[in-house]
Short mmCIF file of C-alpha atoms in Angstrom, two decimals:
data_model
loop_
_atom_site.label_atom_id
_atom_site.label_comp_id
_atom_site.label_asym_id
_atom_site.label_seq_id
_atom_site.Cartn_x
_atom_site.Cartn_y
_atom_site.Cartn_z
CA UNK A 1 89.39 121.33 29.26
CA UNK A 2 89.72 117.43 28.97
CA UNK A 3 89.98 115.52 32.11
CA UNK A 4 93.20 114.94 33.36
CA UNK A 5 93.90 110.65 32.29
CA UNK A 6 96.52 110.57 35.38
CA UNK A 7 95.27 108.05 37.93
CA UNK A 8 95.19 109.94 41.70
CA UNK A 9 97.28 107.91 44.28
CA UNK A 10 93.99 106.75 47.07
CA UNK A 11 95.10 108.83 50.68
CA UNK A 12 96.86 107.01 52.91
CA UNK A 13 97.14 107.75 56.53
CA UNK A 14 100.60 108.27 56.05
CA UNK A 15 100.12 111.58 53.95
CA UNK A 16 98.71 113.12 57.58
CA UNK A 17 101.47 115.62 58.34
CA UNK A 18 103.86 114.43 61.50
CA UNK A 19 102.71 117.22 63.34
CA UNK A 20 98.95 116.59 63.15
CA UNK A 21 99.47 113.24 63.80
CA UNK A 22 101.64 114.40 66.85
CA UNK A 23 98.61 116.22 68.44
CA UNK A 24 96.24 113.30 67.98
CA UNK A 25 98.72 110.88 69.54
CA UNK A 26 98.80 113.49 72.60
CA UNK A 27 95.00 112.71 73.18
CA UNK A 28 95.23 109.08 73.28
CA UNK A 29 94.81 108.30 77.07
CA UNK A 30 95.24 104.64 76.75
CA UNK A 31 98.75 102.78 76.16
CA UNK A 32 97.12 100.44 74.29
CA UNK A 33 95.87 103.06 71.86
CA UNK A 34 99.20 104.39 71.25
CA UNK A 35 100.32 100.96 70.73
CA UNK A 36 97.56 100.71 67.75
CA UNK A 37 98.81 104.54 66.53
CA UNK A 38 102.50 103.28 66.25
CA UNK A 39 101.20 99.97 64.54
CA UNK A 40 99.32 102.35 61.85
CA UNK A 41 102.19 102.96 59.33
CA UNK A 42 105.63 103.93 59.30
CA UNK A 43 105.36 107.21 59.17
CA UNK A 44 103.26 107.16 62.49
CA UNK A 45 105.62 104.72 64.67
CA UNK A 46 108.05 107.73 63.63
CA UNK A 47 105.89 110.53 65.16
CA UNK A 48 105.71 108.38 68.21
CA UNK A 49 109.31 107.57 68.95
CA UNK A 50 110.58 110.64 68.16
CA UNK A 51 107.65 112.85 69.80
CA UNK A 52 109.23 116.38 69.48
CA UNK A 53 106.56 117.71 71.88
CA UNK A 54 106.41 114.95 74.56
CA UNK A 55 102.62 113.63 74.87
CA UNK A 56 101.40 113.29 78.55
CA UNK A 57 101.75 110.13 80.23
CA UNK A 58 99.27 107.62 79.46
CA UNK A 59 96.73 106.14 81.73
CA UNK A 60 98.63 103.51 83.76
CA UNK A 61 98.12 99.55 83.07
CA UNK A 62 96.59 97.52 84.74
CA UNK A 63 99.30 94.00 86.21
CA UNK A 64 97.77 90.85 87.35
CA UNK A 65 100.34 88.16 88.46
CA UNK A 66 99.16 85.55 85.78
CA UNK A 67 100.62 87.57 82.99
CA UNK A 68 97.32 89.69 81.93
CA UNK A 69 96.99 93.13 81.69
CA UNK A 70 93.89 95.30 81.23
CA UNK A 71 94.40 98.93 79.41
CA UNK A 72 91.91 101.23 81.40
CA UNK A 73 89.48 102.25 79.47
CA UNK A 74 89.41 99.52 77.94
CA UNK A 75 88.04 95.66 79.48
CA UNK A 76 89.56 93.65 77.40
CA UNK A 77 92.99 91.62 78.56
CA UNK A 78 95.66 91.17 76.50
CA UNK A 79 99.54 89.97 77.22
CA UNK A 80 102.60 91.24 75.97
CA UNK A 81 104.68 88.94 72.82
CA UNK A 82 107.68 86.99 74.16
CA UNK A 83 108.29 86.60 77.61
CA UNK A 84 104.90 86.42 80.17
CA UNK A 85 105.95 88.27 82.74
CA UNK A 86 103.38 86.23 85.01
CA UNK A 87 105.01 85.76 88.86
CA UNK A 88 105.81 88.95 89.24
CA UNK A 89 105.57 89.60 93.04
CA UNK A 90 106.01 93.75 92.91
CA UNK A 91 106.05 96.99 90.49
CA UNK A 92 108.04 99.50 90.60
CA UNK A 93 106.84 102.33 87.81
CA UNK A 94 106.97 100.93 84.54
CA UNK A 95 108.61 97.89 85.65
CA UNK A 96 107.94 94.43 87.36
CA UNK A 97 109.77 93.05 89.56
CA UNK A 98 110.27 89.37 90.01
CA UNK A 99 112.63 88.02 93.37
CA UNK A 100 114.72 85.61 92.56
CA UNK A 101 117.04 83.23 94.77
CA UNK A 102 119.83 84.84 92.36
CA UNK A 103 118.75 88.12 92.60
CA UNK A 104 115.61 90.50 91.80
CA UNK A 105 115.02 91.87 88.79
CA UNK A 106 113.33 94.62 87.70
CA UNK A 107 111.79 93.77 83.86
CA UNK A 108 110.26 96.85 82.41
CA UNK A 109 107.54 94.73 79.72
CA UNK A 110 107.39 97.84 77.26
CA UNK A 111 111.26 97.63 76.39
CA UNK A 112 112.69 94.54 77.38
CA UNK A 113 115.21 96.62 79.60
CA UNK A 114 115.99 94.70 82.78
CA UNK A 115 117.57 95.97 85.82
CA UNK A 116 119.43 93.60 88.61
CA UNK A 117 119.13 94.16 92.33
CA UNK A 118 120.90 91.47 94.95
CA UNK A 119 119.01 88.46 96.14
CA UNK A 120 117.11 89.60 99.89
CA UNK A 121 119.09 86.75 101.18
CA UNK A 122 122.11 88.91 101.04
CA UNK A 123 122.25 91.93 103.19
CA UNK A 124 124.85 93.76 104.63
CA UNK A 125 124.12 94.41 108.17
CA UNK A 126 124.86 97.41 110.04
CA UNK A 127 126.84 96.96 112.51
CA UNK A 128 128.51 93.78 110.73
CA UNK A 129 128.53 91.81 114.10
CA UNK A 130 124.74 92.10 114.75
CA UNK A 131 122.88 89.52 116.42
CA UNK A 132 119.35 88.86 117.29
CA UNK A 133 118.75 90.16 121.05
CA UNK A 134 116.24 88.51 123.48
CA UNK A 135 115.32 89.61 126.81
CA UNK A 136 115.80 87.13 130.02
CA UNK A 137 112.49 85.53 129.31
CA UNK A 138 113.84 85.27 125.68
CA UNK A 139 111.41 87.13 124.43
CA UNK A 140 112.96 89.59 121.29
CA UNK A 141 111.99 92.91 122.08
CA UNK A 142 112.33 95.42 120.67
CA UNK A 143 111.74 93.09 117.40
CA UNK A 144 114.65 93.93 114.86
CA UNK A 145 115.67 92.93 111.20
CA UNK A 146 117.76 90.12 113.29
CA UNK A 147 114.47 88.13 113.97
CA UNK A 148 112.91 88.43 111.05
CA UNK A 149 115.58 88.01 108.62
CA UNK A 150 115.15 84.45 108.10
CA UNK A 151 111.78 84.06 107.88
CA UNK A 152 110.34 81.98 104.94
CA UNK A 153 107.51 84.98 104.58
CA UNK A 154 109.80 87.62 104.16
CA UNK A 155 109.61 89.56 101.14
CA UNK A 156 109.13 92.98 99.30
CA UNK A 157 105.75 95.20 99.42
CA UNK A 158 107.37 98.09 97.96
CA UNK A 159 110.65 99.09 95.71
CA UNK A 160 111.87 102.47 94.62
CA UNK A 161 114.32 103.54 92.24
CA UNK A 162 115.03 106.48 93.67
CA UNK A 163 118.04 107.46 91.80
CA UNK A 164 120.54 105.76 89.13
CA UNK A 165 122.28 104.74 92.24
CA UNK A 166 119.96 103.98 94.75
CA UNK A 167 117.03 101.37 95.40
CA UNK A 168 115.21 101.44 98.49
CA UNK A 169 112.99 98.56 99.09
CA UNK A 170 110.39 98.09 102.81
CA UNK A 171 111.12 94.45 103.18
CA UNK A 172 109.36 92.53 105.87
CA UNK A 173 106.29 89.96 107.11
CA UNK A 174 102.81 90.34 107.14
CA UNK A 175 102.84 93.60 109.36
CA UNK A 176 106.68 94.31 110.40
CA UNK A 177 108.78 95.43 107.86
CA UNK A 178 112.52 97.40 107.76
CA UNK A 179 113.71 99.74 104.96
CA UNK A 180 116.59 97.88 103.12
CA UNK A 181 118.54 100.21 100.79
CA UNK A 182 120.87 98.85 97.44
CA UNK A 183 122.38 100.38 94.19
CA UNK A 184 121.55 98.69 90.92
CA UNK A 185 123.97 95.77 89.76
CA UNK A 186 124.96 95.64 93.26
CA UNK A 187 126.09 92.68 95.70
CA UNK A 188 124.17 93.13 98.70
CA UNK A 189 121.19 95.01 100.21
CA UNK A 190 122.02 97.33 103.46
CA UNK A 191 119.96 97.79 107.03
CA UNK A 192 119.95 98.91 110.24
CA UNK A 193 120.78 95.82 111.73
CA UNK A 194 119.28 96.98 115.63
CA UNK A 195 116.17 99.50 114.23
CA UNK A 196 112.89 98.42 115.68
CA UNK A 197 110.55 97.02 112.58
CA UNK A 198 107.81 98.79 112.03
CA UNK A 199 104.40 98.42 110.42
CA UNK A 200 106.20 100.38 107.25
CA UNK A 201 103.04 101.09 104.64
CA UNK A 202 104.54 103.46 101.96
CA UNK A 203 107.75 104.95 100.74
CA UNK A 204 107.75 108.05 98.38
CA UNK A 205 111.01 110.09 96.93
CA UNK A 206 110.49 113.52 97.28
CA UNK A 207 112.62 116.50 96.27
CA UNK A 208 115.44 114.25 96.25
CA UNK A 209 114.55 112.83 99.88
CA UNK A 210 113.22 109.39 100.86
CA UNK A 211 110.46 109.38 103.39
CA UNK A 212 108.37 106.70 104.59
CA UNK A 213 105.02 106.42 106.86
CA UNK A 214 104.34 103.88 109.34
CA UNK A 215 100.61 102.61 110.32
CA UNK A 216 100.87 103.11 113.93
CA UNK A 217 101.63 106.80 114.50
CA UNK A 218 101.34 108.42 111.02
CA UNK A 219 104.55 110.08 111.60
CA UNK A 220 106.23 110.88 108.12
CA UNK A 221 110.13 110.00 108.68
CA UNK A 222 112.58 110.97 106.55
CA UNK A 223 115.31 108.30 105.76
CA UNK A 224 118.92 109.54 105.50
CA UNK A 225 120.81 108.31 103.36
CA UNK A 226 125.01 107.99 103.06
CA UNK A 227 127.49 106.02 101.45
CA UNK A 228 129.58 103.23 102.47
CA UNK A 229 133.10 104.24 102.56
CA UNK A 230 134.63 100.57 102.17
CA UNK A 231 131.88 99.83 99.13
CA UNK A 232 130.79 103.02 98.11
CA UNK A 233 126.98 101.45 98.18
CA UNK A 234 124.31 103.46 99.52
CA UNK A 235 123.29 102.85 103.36
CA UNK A 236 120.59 103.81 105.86
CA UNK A 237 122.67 106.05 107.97
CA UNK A 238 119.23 107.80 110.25
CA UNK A 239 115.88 107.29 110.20
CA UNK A 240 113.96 110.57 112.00
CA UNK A 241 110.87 112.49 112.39
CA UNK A 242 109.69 114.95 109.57
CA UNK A 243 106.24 115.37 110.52
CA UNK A 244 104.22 114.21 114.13
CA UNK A 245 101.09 112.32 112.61
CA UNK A 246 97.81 112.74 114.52
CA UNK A 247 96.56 108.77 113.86
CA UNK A 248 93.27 107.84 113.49
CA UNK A 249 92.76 104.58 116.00
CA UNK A 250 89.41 102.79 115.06
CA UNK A 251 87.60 100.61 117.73
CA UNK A 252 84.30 98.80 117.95
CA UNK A 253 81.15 100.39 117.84
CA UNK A 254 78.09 98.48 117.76
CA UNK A 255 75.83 98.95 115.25
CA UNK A 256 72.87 96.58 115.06
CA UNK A 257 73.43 93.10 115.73
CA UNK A 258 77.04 93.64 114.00
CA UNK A 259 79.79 95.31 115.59
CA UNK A 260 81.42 97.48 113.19
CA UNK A 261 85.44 98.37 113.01
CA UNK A 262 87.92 100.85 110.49
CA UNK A 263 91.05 99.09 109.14
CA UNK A 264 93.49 101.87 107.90
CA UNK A 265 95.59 101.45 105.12
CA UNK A 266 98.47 105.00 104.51
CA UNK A 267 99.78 105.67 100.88
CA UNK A 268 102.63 108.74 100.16
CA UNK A 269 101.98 110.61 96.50
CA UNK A 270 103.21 113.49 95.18
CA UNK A 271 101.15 115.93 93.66
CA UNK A 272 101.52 119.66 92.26
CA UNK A 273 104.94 119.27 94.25
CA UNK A 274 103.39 118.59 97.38
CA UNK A 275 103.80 115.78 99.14
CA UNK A 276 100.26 113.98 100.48
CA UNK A 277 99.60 111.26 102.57
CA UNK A 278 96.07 109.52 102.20
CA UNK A 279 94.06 107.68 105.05
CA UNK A 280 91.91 104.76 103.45
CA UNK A 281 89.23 103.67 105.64
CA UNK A 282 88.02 100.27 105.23
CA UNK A 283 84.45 99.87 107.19
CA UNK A 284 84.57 95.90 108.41
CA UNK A 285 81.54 94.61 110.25
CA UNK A 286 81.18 91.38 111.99
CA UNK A 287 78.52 89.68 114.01
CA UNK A 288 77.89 90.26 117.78
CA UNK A 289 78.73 87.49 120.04
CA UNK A 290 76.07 85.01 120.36
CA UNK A 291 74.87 84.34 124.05
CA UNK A 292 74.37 80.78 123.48
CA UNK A 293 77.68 80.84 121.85
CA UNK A 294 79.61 83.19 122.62
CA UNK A 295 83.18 81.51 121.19
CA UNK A 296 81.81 80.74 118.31
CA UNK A 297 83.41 82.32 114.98
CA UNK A 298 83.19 85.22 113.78
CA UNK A 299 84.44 86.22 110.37
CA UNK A 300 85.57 89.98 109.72
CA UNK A 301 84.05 91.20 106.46
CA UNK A 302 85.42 94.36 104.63
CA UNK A 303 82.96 96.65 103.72
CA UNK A 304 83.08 100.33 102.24
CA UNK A 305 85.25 102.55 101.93
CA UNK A 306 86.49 105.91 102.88
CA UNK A 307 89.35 107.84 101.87
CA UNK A 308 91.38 111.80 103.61
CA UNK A 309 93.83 113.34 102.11
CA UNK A 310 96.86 115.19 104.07
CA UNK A 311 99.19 117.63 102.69
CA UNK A 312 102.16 117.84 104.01
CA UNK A 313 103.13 121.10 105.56
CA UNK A 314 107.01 120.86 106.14
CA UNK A 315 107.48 124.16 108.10
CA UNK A 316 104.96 123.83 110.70
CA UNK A 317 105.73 119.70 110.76
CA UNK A 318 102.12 118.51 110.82
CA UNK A 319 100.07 117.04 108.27
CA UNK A 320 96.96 119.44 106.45
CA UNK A 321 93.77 117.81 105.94
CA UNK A 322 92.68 118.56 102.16
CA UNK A 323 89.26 118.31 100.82
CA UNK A 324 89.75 118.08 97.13
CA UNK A 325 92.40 116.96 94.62
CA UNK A 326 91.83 119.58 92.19
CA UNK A 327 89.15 119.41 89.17
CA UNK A 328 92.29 118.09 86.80
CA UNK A 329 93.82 115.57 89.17
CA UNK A 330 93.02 112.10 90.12
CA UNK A 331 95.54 109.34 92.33
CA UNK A 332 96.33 106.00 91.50
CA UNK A 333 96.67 104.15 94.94
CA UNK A 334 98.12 100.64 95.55
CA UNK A 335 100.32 99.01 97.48
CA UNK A 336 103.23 97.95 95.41
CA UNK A 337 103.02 101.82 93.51
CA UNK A 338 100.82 104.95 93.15
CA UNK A 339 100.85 108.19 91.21
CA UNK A 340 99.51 111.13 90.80
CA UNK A 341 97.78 112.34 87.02
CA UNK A 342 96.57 115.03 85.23
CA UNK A 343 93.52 113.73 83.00
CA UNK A 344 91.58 117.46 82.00
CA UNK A 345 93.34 116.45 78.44
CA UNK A 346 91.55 113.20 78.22
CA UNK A 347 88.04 114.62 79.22
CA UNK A 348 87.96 112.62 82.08
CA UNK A 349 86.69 114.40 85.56
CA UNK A 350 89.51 114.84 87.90
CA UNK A 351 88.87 114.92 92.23
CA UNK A 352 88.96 110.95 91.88
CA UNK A 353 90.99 108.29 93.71
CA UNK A 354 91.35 104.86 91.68
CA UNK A 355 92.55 102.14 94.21
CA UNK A 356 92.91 98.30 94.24
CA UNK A 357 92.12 95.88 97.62
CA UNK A 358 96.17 96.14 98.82
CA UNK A 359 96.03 92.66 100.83
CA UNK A 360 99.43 92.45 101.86
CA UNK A 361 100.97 88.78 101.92
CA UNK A 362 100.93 86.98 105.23
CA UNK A 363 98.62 89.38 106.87
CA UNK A 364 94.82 88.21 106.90
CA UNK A 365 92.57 91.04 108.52
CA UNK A 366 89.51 90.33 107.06
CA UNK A 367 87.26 88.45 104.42
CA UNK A 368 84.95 89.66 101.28
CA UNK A 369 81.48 89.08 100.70
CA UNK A 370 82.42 88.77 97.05
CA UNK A 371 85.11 86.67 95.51
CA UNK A 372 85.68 88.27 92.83
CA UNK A 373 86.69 91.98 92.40
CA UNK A 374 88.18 94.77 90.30
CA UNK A 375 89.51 98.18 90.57
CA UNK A 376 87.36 101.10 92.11
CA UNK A 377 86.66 104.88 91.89
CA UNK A 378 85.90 107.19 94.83
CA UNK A 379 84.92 110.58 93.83
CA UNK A 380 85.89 113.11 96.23
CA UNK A 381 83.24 115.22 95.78
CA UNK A 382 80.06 113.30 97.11
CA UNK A 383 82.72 109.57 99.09
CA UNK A 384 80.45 107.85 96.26
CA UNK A 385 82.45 104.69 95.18
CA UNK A 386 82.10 102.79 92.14
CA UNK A 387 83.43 99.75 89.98
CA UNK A 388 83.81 101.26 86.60
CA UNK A 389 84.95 98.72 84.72
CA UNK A 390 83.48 95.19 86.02
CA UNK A 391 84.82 93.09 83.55
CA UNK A 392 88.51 94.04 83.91
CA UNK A 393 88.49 91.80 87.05
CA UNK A 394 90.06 88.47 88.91
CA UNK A 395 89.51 86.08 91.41
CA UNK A 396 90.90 87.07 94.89
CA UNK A 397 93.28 84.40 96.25
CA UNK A 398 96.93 84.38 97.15
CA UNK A 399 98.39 83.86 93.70
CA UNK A 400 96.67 87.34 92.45
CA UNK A 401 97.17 89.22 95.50
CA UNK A 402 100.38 91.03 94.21
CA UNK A 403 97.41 92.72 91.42
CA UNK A 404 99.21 96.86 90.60
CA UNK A 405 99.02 99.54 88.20
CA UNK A 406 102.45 99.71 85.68
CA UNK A 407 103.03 103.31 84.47
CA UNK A 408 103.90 103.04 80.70
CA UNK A 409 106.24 106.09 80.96
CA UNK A 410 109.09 106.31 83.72
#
């Protein structure tokens, strides 16, 4: 039989069938990978905006303020086309968010899509004749949003979109903060006018609840929320007691010539539908006093770390210590947002918690022995902690304090 004279078309990634190509974009942990499978062909950017069978959410990014961004697992930065998005001072999700004296806005860099909050210099105060209350030594106590509402510090550690209609936001200076509730596209921002601040360190939205943990007592509280009936905005109408924390209270021990100390920083995630709370330890050390000298200085220097994780048991109102996440599970931690992931379909070994520094603006508790850093990696298993990926890193100062993880999908 004579050889058939009709030229054969060369394969082209583009003859893969959608579905095939559907399964291989589900094992692509990174968002920059799925960025270079959409970039492939035509055919491919199909498959992944349609995605009939919705892949699992991809490995979050990694923010700095200057407009980088670092795709774990990869150590190489890159920036998004148009618009920088450097300044940010927040995340929220898959979105930054950037105060403004006109507003705050809430970019999401993977879309364009913007979302507009009020300014924090306009809030609604409740009761609308409030007024900052001293004592007759004038001293303001207890401290309320009333005293630290003008402040030149005051800004946003953490933002929620909770719902379509309602953003909650803890809003506050170096380590007092209120809980300051809005709707999206809306005038003003609402608080408790005459609430005590508190040392607020996480919000979470939970089975359709907002709760929030303080530093000092570990108490989870849940935050009620109601409507305005002159508005219709949302509004902090309570503020209670879900769960009576047991804190952990650190104090010196000496160790050595150095006298050694626990900073706690709390985080809320949910996970497997339970709600945890998670102590991070951070071992400081600093030199004893000097009998010569005994005023002399002497710095506070963070050292490692240690991290417990509490599951919240709402019947018996008391948090349950837990001693693993699970072999598919690891937690994101950081101040401005965390999240819980599933990563046994990426190979990678769950029972890990990935966590930045969290410095919070205005509040200086100690120093670093190294100036520059990156993210780490504790393994639950054995406390071991490690810096996976040293060259995805940045110079600690102010202007790259506000450093988070952005969660492709939301």
């Amino acid at each position: 039989m004579a050889d058939d004279p009709t030229p054969r078309r060369p394969r082209s990634w583009s003859d893969i069938p959608a579905d095939i190509a559907g399964l291989v974009l589900r094992l692509l942990p990174a968002h920059a990978d799925r960025a270079r499978f959409a970039a492939v062909c035509p055919q491919w950017r199909a498959t992944a905006r349609q995605r009939p069978l919705p892949p699992p959410p991809p490995l979050p990014l990694l923010a700095l303020p200057d407009g980088t961004f670092y795709s774990p697992p990869y150590d190489e930065p890159f920036r998004f086309p148009g618009f920088g998005f450097a300044g940010y001072k927040a995340t929220c999700g898959s979105r930054l968010v950037f105060p403004r004296d006109d507003g705050c806005f809430l970019v999401n860099p993977f879309t364009g899509a913007t979302v507009t909050l009020p300014a924090l210099s306009s809030v609604r105060l409740r009761p609308p004749n409030a007024v900052a209350k001293y004592d007759q030594q004038g001293t303001a106590y207890p401290v309320t949003w009333m005293h630290i509402r003008g402040s030149e510090h005051l800004h946003i550690s953490k933002l929620i979109l909770c719902l379509p209609s309602l953003v909650a936001a803890i809003v506050g200076d170096g380590h007092i903060s209120q809980i300051l509730v809005c709707k999206p596209g809306g005038l003003s921002w609402s608080v408790r006018a005459y609430d005590m601040v508190r040392n607020f360190q996480d919000m979470a939205f939970y089975q359709g609840k907002l709760y929030a943990i303080a530093n000092d007592d570990e108490d989870l509280l849940v935050v009620n929320i109601s409507q305005d009936q002159s508005t219709g905005d949302p509004q902090v109408s309570k503020i209670g007691q879900a769960i009576k924390g047991e804190p952990f209270h650190s104090v010196w021990h000496e160790f050595g010539t150095m006298d050694i100390l626990a900073n706690k920083k709390l985080y809320l995630v949910e996970s497997h539908g339970s709600l945890l709370m998670i102590r991070r330890k951070i071992w400081c050390w600093s030199k004893q006093a000097s009998d010569t000298d005994p005023e002399a200085s002497r710095p506070i220097v963070a050292g490692p770390n240690e991290f417990e994780v509490f599951k919240a048991d709402f019947e018996q109102s008391r948090w349950v210590k837990m001693t693993t996440l699970g072999d598919e599970q690891v937690l994101f931690l950081g101040r401005r947002c965390s999240r819980a992931m599933s990563v046994s379909q990426y190979g990678m070994s769950g029972d890990q918690i990935f966590f930045l520094d969290d410095e919070e603006e205005n509040l200086k508790q100690y120093y670093y022995s190294t100036e520059i850093t990156s993210f780490c990696v504790c393994d639950m298993r054995d406390g071991q902690v490690d810096s996976p990926l040293p060259k995805a890193s940045w110079k600690r100062c102010d202007e790259m304090r506000p450093v988070a993880w952005l969660f492709p999908q939301d």
